[in-house]
mmCIF file of C-alpha atoms in Angstrom:
data_model
loop_
_atom_site.group_PDB
_atom_site.id
_atom_site.type_symbol
_atom_site.label_atom_id
_atom_site.label_comp_id
_atom_site.label_asym_id
_atom_site.label_seq_id
_atom_site.Cartn_x
_atom_site.Cartn_y
_atom_site.Cartn_z
ATOM 1 C CA MET A 1 -16.049 -18.522 12.664
ATOM 2 C CA SER A 2 -18.736 -17.165 10.360
ATOM 3 C CA GLN A 3 -19.833 -17.870 6.817
ATOM 4 C CA VAL A 4 -18.848 -14.753 4.857
ATOM 5 C CA ARG A 5 -19.601 -14.194 1.191
ATOM 6 C CA PHE A 6 -16.883 -12.795 -1.065
ATOM 7 C CA GLY A 7 -18.666 -12.465 -4.390
ATOM 8 C CA PRO A 8 -19.699 -15.984 -5.393
ATOM 9 C CA VAL A 9 -17.494 -17.603 -2.730
ATOM 10 C CA THR A 10 -18.634 -18.427 0.803
ATOM 11 C CA PHE A 11 -15.781 -18.730 3.286
ATOM 12 C CA ASP A 12 -15.641 -19.825 6.927
ATOM 13 C CA ALA A 13 -13.873 -16.716 8.237
ATOM 14 C CA GLY A 14 -12.630 -15.679 11.638
ATOM 15 C CA LEU A 15 -10.418 -12.875 10.364
ATOM 16 C CA VAL A 16 -10.204 -10.656 7.291
ATOM 17 C CA ILE A 17 -6.920 -8.859 6.612
ATOM 18 C CA PHE A 18 -7.220 -5.877 4.279
ATOM 19 C CA ASP A 19 -4.495 -4.120 2.369
ATOM 20 C CA LYS A 20 -4.956 -0.327 2.579
ATOM 21 C CA ASP A 21 -3.996 1.614 -0.545
ATOM 22 C CA GLY A 22 -5.790 0.307 -3.610
ATOM 23 C CA THR A 23 -8.062 -1.859 -1.459
ATOM 24 C CA LEU A 24 -9.737 0.268 1.203
ATOM 25 C CA PHE A 25 -8.847 3.479 -0.653
ATOM 26 C CA PRO A 26 -8.550 3.884 -4.460
ATOM 27 C CA PHE A 27 -4.859 3.882 -5.272
ATOM 28 C CA HIS A 28 -4.565 6.418 -8.061
ATOM 29 C CA ALA A 29 -6.888 9.016 -6.532
ATOM 30 C CA LEU A 30 -4.848 8.952 -3.330
ATOM 31 C CA TRP A 31 -1.285 8.510 -4.546
ATOM 32 C CA GLN A 32 -0.944 10.037 -8.003
ATOM 33 C CA PRO A 33 -1.022 13.676 -6.781
ATOM 34 C CA VAL A 34 1.301 12.789 -3.901
ATOM 35 C CA TYR A 35 3.766 11.101 -6.244
ATOM 36 C CA LEU A 36 3.752 13.990 -8.719
ATOM 37 C CA ARG A 37 4.367 16.508 -5.925
ATOM 38 C CA ALA A 38 7.306 14.450 -4.690
ATOM 39 C CA VAL A 39 8.787 14.233 -8.188
ATOM 40 C CA ALA A 40 8.290 17.968 -8.721
ATOM 41 C CA GLY A 41 10.141 18.697 -5.498
ATOM 42 C CA LEU A 42 13.105 16.606 -6.626
ATOM 43 C CA VAL A 43 13.410 17.810 -10.214
ATOM 44 C CA ALA A 44 13.311 21.421 -9.030
ATOM 45 C CA GLN A 45 16.741 20.734 -7.519
ATOM 46 C CA VAL A 46 18.482 19.533 -10.710
ATOM 47 C CA GLU A 47 19.636 21.157 -13.932
ATOM 48 C CA ASN A 48 18.054 18.471 -16.159
ATOM 49 C CA PRO A 49 14.510 18.177 -14.750
ATOM 50 C CA GLU A 50 12.883 16.534 -17.778
ATOM 51 C CA GLN A 51 15.443 13.728 -17.941
ATOM 52 C CA VAL A 52 15.306 13.085 -14.205
ATOM 53 C CA ALA A 53 11.490 13.107 -14.166
ATOM 54 C CA ALA A 54 11.411 10.593 -17.031
ATOM 55 C CA GLU A 55 13.876 8.316 -15.213
ATOM 56 C CA LEU A 56 11.901 8.553 -11.975
ATOM 57 C CA HIS A 57 8.699 7.581 -13.789
ATOM 58 C CA ARG A 58 10.429 4.675 -15.529
ATOM 59 C CA THR A 59 12.082 3.425 -12.355
ATOM 60 C CA LEU A 60 8.998 3.647 -10.155
ATOM 61 C CA GLY A 61 6.487 2.317 -12.675
ATOM 62 C CA TYR A 62 4.491 5.423 -13.588
ATOM 63 C CA ASP A 63 3.259 6.082 -17.128
ATOM 64 C CA PRO A 64 2.636 9.820 -17.612
ATOM 65 C CA ALA A 65 0.816 9.144 -20.891
ATOM 66 C CA THR A 66 -1.901 7.090 -19.192
ATOM 67 C CA GLU A 67 -1.419 8.611 -15.725
ATOM 68 C CA ARG A 68 -1.339 5.092 -14.292
ATOM 69 C CA PHE A 69 1.049 3.150 -12.109
ATOM 70 C CA ALA A 70 2.161 -0.351 -13.051
ATOM 71 C CA GLY A 71 0.391 -2.853 -10.843
ATOM 72 C CA GLN A 72 3.603 -4.758 -10.175
ATOM 73 C CA GLY A 73 5.828 -1.682 -10.141
ATOM 74 C CA PRO A 74 7.810 -0.396 -7.158
ATOM 75 C CA PHE A 75 5.602 2.553 -6.296
ATOM 76 C CA ALA A 76 2.478 0.388 -6.208
ATOM 77 C CA SER A 77 4.007 -2.434 -4.199
ATOM 78 C CA ALA A 78 7.027 -1.271 -2.213
ATOM 79 C CA ALA A 79 7.237 0.513 1.123
ATOM 80 C CA ASN A 80 8.157 4.194 1.195
ATOM 81 C CA ASP A 81 11.703 3.527 2.378
ATOM 82 C CA VAL A 82 12.310 1.389 -0.707
ATOM 83 C CA VAL A 83 10.774 4.058 -2.951
ATOM 84 C CA ALA A 84 13.114 6.626 -1.394
ATOM 85 C CA ILE A 85 16.163 4.463 -2.158
ATOM 86 C CA LEU A 86 15.052 4.081 -5.780
ATOM 87 C CA MET A 87 14.519 7.823 -6.114
ATOM 88 C CA ALA A 88 17.966 8.511 -4.701
ATOM 89 C CA GLY A 89 19.454 6.050 -7.176
ATOM 90 C CA VAL A 90 17.938 7.993 -10.064
ATOM 91 C CA LEU A 91 19.320 11.270 -8.724
ATOM 92 C CA TYR A 92 22.748 9.718 -8.227
ATOM 93 C CA ARG A 93 22.896 8.281 -11.760
ATOM 94 C CA HIS A 94 21.155 10.970 -13.791
ATOM 95 C CA GLY A 95 20.936 14.212 -11.812
ATOM 96 C CA LYS A 96 23.042 17.198 -12.783
ATOM 97 C CA PRO A 97 25.164 18.436 -11.226
ATOM 98 C CA GLN A 98 26.551 15.059 -10.141
ATOM 99 C CA ARG A 99 25.892 14.336 -6.449
ATOM 100 C CA SER A 100 27.408 11.822 -4.085
ATOM 101 C CA TRP A 101 25.155 8.986 -2.951
ATOM 102 C CA ASP A 102 24.797 10.562 0.480
ATOM 103 C CA ALA A 103 23.803 13.889 -1.078
ATOM 104 C CA ALA A 104 21.269 12.229 -3.388
ATOM 105 C CA LEU A 105 19.700 10.314 -0.512
ATOM 106 C CA ARG A 106 19.623 13.425 1.660
ATOM 107 C CA LEU A 107 17.841 15.351 -1.098
ATOM 108 C CA VAL A 108 15.159 12.657 -1.307
ATOM 109 C CA GLN A 109 14.763 12.635 2.466
ATOM 110 C CA GLU A 110 14.352 16.408 2.501
ATOM 111 C CA GLN A 111 12.250 16.992 -0.615
ATOM 112 C CA ALA A 112 10.268 13.815 -1.306
ATOM 113 C CA ALA A 113 10.028 11.669 1.821
ATOM 114 C CA PRO A 114 7.883 14.139 3.817
ATOM 115 C CA ILE A 115 5.415 14.326 0.923
ATOM 116 C CA LEU A 116 5.228 10.549 0.521
ATOM 117 C CA ALA A 117 4.685 10.159 4.270
ATOM 118 C CA ALA A 118 1.672 12.477 4.318
ATOM 119 C CA PRO A 119 -0.958 11.671 1.680
ATOM 120 C CA ALA A 120 -4.483 13.034 2.052
ATOM 121 C CA ALA A 121 -4.881 11.119 5.286
ATOM 122 C CA ASP A 122 -7.305 13.568 6.832
ATOM 123 C CA ALA A 123 -9.894 13.322 4.051
ATOM 124 C CA PRO A 124 -9.425 9.989 2.266
ATOM 125 C CA LEU A 125 -11.820 8.809 -0.415
ATOM 126 C CA ALA A 126 -12.810 5.257 0.488
ATOM 127 C CA ALA A 127 -13.314 2.589 -2.144
ATOM 128 C CA THR A 128 -16.601 1.549 -0.545
ATOM 129 C CA ASP A 129 -18.719 2.193 2.546
ATOM 130 C CA LEU A 130 -16.094 1.030 5.012
ATOM 131 C CA GLU A 131 -18.190 1.705 8.086
ATOM 132 C CA ARG A 132 -20.965 -0.550 6.828
ATOM 133 C CA LEU A 133 -18.552 -3.244 5.615
ATOM 134 C CA PHE A 134 -16.583 -3.367 8.839
ATOM 135 C CA THR A 135 -19.699 -3.192 11.013
ATOM 136 C CA ASP A 136 -21.226 -6.139 9.149
ATOM 137 C CA LEU A 137 -18.053 -8.166 9.638
ATOM 138 C CA ARG A 138 -17.831 -7.319 13.322
ATOM 139 C CA ASN A 139 -21.506 -8.178 13.844
ATOM 140 C CA ALA A 140 -20.771 -11.564 12.285
ATOM 141 C CA GLY A 141 -17.985 -12.121 14.792
ATOM 142 C CA VAL A 142 -15.165 -11.648 12.280
ATOM 143 C CA ARG A 143 -11.970 -9.890 13.353
ATOM 144 C CA ILE A 144 -10.539 -7.141 11.104
ATOM 145 C CA ALA A 145 -6.916 -6.201 10.455
ATOM 146 C CA VAL A 146 -5.129 -3.861 8.071
ATOM 147 C CA LEU A 147 -1.746 -4.844 6.622
ATOM 148 C CA THR A 148 -0.096 -2.056 4.657
ATOM 149 C CA SER A 149 3.171 -0.949 3.079
ATOM 150 C CA ASP A 150 2.432 2.574 4.312
ATOM 151 C CA GLU A 151 3.452 4.006 7.695
ATOM 152 C CA ALA A 152 1.433 3.233 10.827
ATOM 153 C CA ALA A 153 0.648 6.844 11.768
ATOM 154 C CA THR A 154 -0.710 7.660 8.313
ATOM 155 C CA THR A 155 -2.756 4.471 8.271
ATOM 156 C CA ARG A 156 -4.365 5.183 11.630
ATOM 157 C CA ARG A 157 -5.158 8.767 10.604
ATOM 158 C CA MET A 158 -6.899 7.525 7.474
ATOM 159 C CA LEU A 159 -8.925 4.957 9.382
ATOM 160 C CA GLN A 160 -9.869 7.564 11.967
ATOM 161 C CA ALA A 161 -10.927 10.051 9.278
ATOM 162 C CA SER A 162 -13.051 7.320 7.691
ATOM 163 C CA ARG A 163 -14.727 6.641 11.062
ATOM 164 C CA VAL A 164 -13.680 2.997 11.164
ATOM 165 C CA ALA A 165 -10.604 2.993 13.407
ATOM 166 C CA HIS A 166 -12.651 1.641 16.317
ATOM 167 C CA LEU A 167 -13.782 -1.293 14.168
ATOM 168 C CA VAL A 168 -10.265 -2.443 13.265
ATOM 169 C CA ASP A 169 -8.705 -4.927 15.667
ATOM 170 C CA MET A 170 -5.132 -4.548 14.475
ATOM 171 C CA VAL A 171 -2.937 -2.501 12.127
ATOM 172 C CA VAL A 172 0.442 -3.721 10.899
ATOM 173 C CA ALA A 173 2.394 -1.212 8.816
ATOM 174 C CA ALA A 174 5.719 -0.989 7.015
ATOM 175 C CA ASP A 175 7.447 0.667 9.966
ATOM 176 C CA ASP A 176 6.360 -1.934 12.520
ATOM 177 C CA GLY A 177 9.489 -4.043 12.078
ATOM 178 C CA HIS A 178 8.118 -7.025 10.179
ATOM 179 C CA PRO A 179 9.513 -8.119 6.799
ATOM 180 C CA HIS A 180 7.707 -6.358 3.969
ATOM 181 C CA LYS A 181 5.225 -8.096 1.681
ATOM 182 C CA PRO A 182 5.274 -10.652 0.141
ATOM 183 C CA ALA A 183 6.958 -12.153 3.203
ATOM 184 C CA PRO A 184 4.354 -13.970 5.335
ATOM 185 C CA GLU A 185 5.578 -13.006 8.805
ATOM 186 C CA ALA A 186 3.254 -10.025 9.250
ATOM 187 C CA VAL A 187 0.227 -12.171 8.411
ATOM 188 C CA TRP A 188 1.340 -14.830 10.858
ATOM 189 C CA HIS A 189 1.833 -12.144 13.520
ATOM 190 C CA ILE A 190 -1.710 -10.856 12.987
ATOM 191 C CA CYS A 191 -3.180 -14.353 13.071
ATOM 192 C CA ALA A 192 -1.308 -15.258 16.251
ATOM 193 C CA THR A 193 -2.230 -12.019 17.996
ATOM 194 C CA LEU A 194 -5.919 -12.249 17.106
ATOM 195 C CA GLN A 195 -5.945 -16.027 17.680
ATOM 196 C CA VAL A 196 -7.319 -16.957 14.272
ATOM 197 C CA PRO A 197 -5.385 -19.566 12.262
ATOM 198 C CA PRO A 198 -4.407 -18.747 8.656
ATOM 199 C CA PRO A 199 -6.799 -21.329 7.139
ATOM 200 C CA HIS A 200 -9.708 -19.312 8.583
ATOM 201 C CA THR A 201 -8.226 -15.995 7.453
ATOM 202 C CA ALA A 202 -9.069 -14.118 4.252
ATOM 203 C CA LEU A 203 -6.612 -11.625 2.781
ATOM 204 C CA VAL A 204 -8.006 -8.881 0.527
ATOM 205 C CA GLY A 205 -5.656 -6.898 -1.700
ATOM 206 C CA ASP A 206 -5.213 -5.182 -5.037
ATOM 207 C CA THR A 207 -1.767 -6.321 -6.208
ATOM 208 C CA VAL A 208 0.035 -9.515 -7.090
ATOM 209 C CA THR A 209 2.257 -8.823 -4.091
ATOM 210 C CA ASP A 210 -0.779 -8.952 -1.795
ATOM 211 C CA LEU A 211 -1.893 -12.260 -3.277
ATOM 212 C CA ARG A 212 1.592 -13.729 -2.966
ATOM 213 C CA THR A 213 1.679 -12.630 0.658
ATOM 214 C CA GLY A 214 -1.512 -14.536 1.358
ATOM 215 C CA GLU A 215 -0.245 -17.588 -0.486
ATOM 216 C CA ALA A 216 3.040 -17.597 1.418
ATOM 217 C CA ALA A 217 1.181 -17.282 4.728
ATOM 218 C CA GLY A 218 -1.228 -20.097 3.909
ATOM 219 C CA VAL A 219 -4.428 -18.103 4.327
ATOM 220 C CA GLY A 220 -7.646 -19.868 3.481
ATOM 221 C CA LEU A 221 -8.862 -17.316 0.934
ATOM 222 C CA ARG A 222 -7.192 -14.632 -1.163
ATOM 223 C CA VAL A 223 -9.468 -11.952 -2.608
ATOM 224 C CA ALA A 224 -8.340 -9.566 -5.358
ATOM 225 C CA VAL A 225 -10.023 -6.205 -5.936
ATOM 226 C CA LEU A 226 -9.739 -3.845 -8.904
ATOM 227 C CA THR A 227 -9.589 -0.511 -7.060
ATOM 228 C CA GLY A 228 -5.793 -0.442 -7.313
ATOM 229 C CA PRO A 229 -3.277 -0.247 -10.149
ATOM 230 C CA SER A 230 -3.463 -3.903 -11.224
ATOM 231 C CA ALA A 231 -5.477 -5.118 -14.190
ATOM 232 C CA HIS A 232 -7.844 -8.080 -13.987
ATOM 233 C CA GLU A 233 -5.534 -10.307 -16.022
ATOM 234 C CA GLU A 234 -2.651 -9.651 -13.620
ATOM 235 C CA LEU A 235 -4.702 -10.788 -10.634
ATOM 236 C CA ALA A 236 -6.519 -13.734 -12.213
#
């Protein structure tokens, strides 16, 4: 274990688990253009595009007036498979002409899911100097993991493009078979695999869901950052 400073707090850490989007990479810069492309692809297939776009924004927690996502909204917190189900629900309820549920879901899988699965993974804009941060942690003997609601392949591409993949001990993603956040099982799996108990683990995230995940898992320190969609008062 090593004494690691997180702002004013010093913590005896053996492992730091980072969320990805909104924590390692600024959320809006990465996901807003992806989201808008996915919505555009869907509304191009309906006769009432303005209504469907408005319902998609409302359902997924996006405010077009401020161009911000709600910190506790589905798009900011849920895995892509959940987002796809919500999108299909909007198409089923509001899209014209009326589609069956299977047809609505198929349209999302064809038009939106490929876009959501492939953000700018090859040239991500990091929230900080990840190579320096991760190198400092590794030099202090601290293990590093990434726990994300994104897919594993995309996550690894982003880490590779940021030149830090070799510094990360473990990646657990939404398609790895563990219950999604805020369930604690993925954290416990990381801790068991890397042989660091939760009380000596810090979890760093940008949403209330991340913090609840850490609380449920019993980690020793939960760290909130403001590079995601959540406001300070939501995370306090």
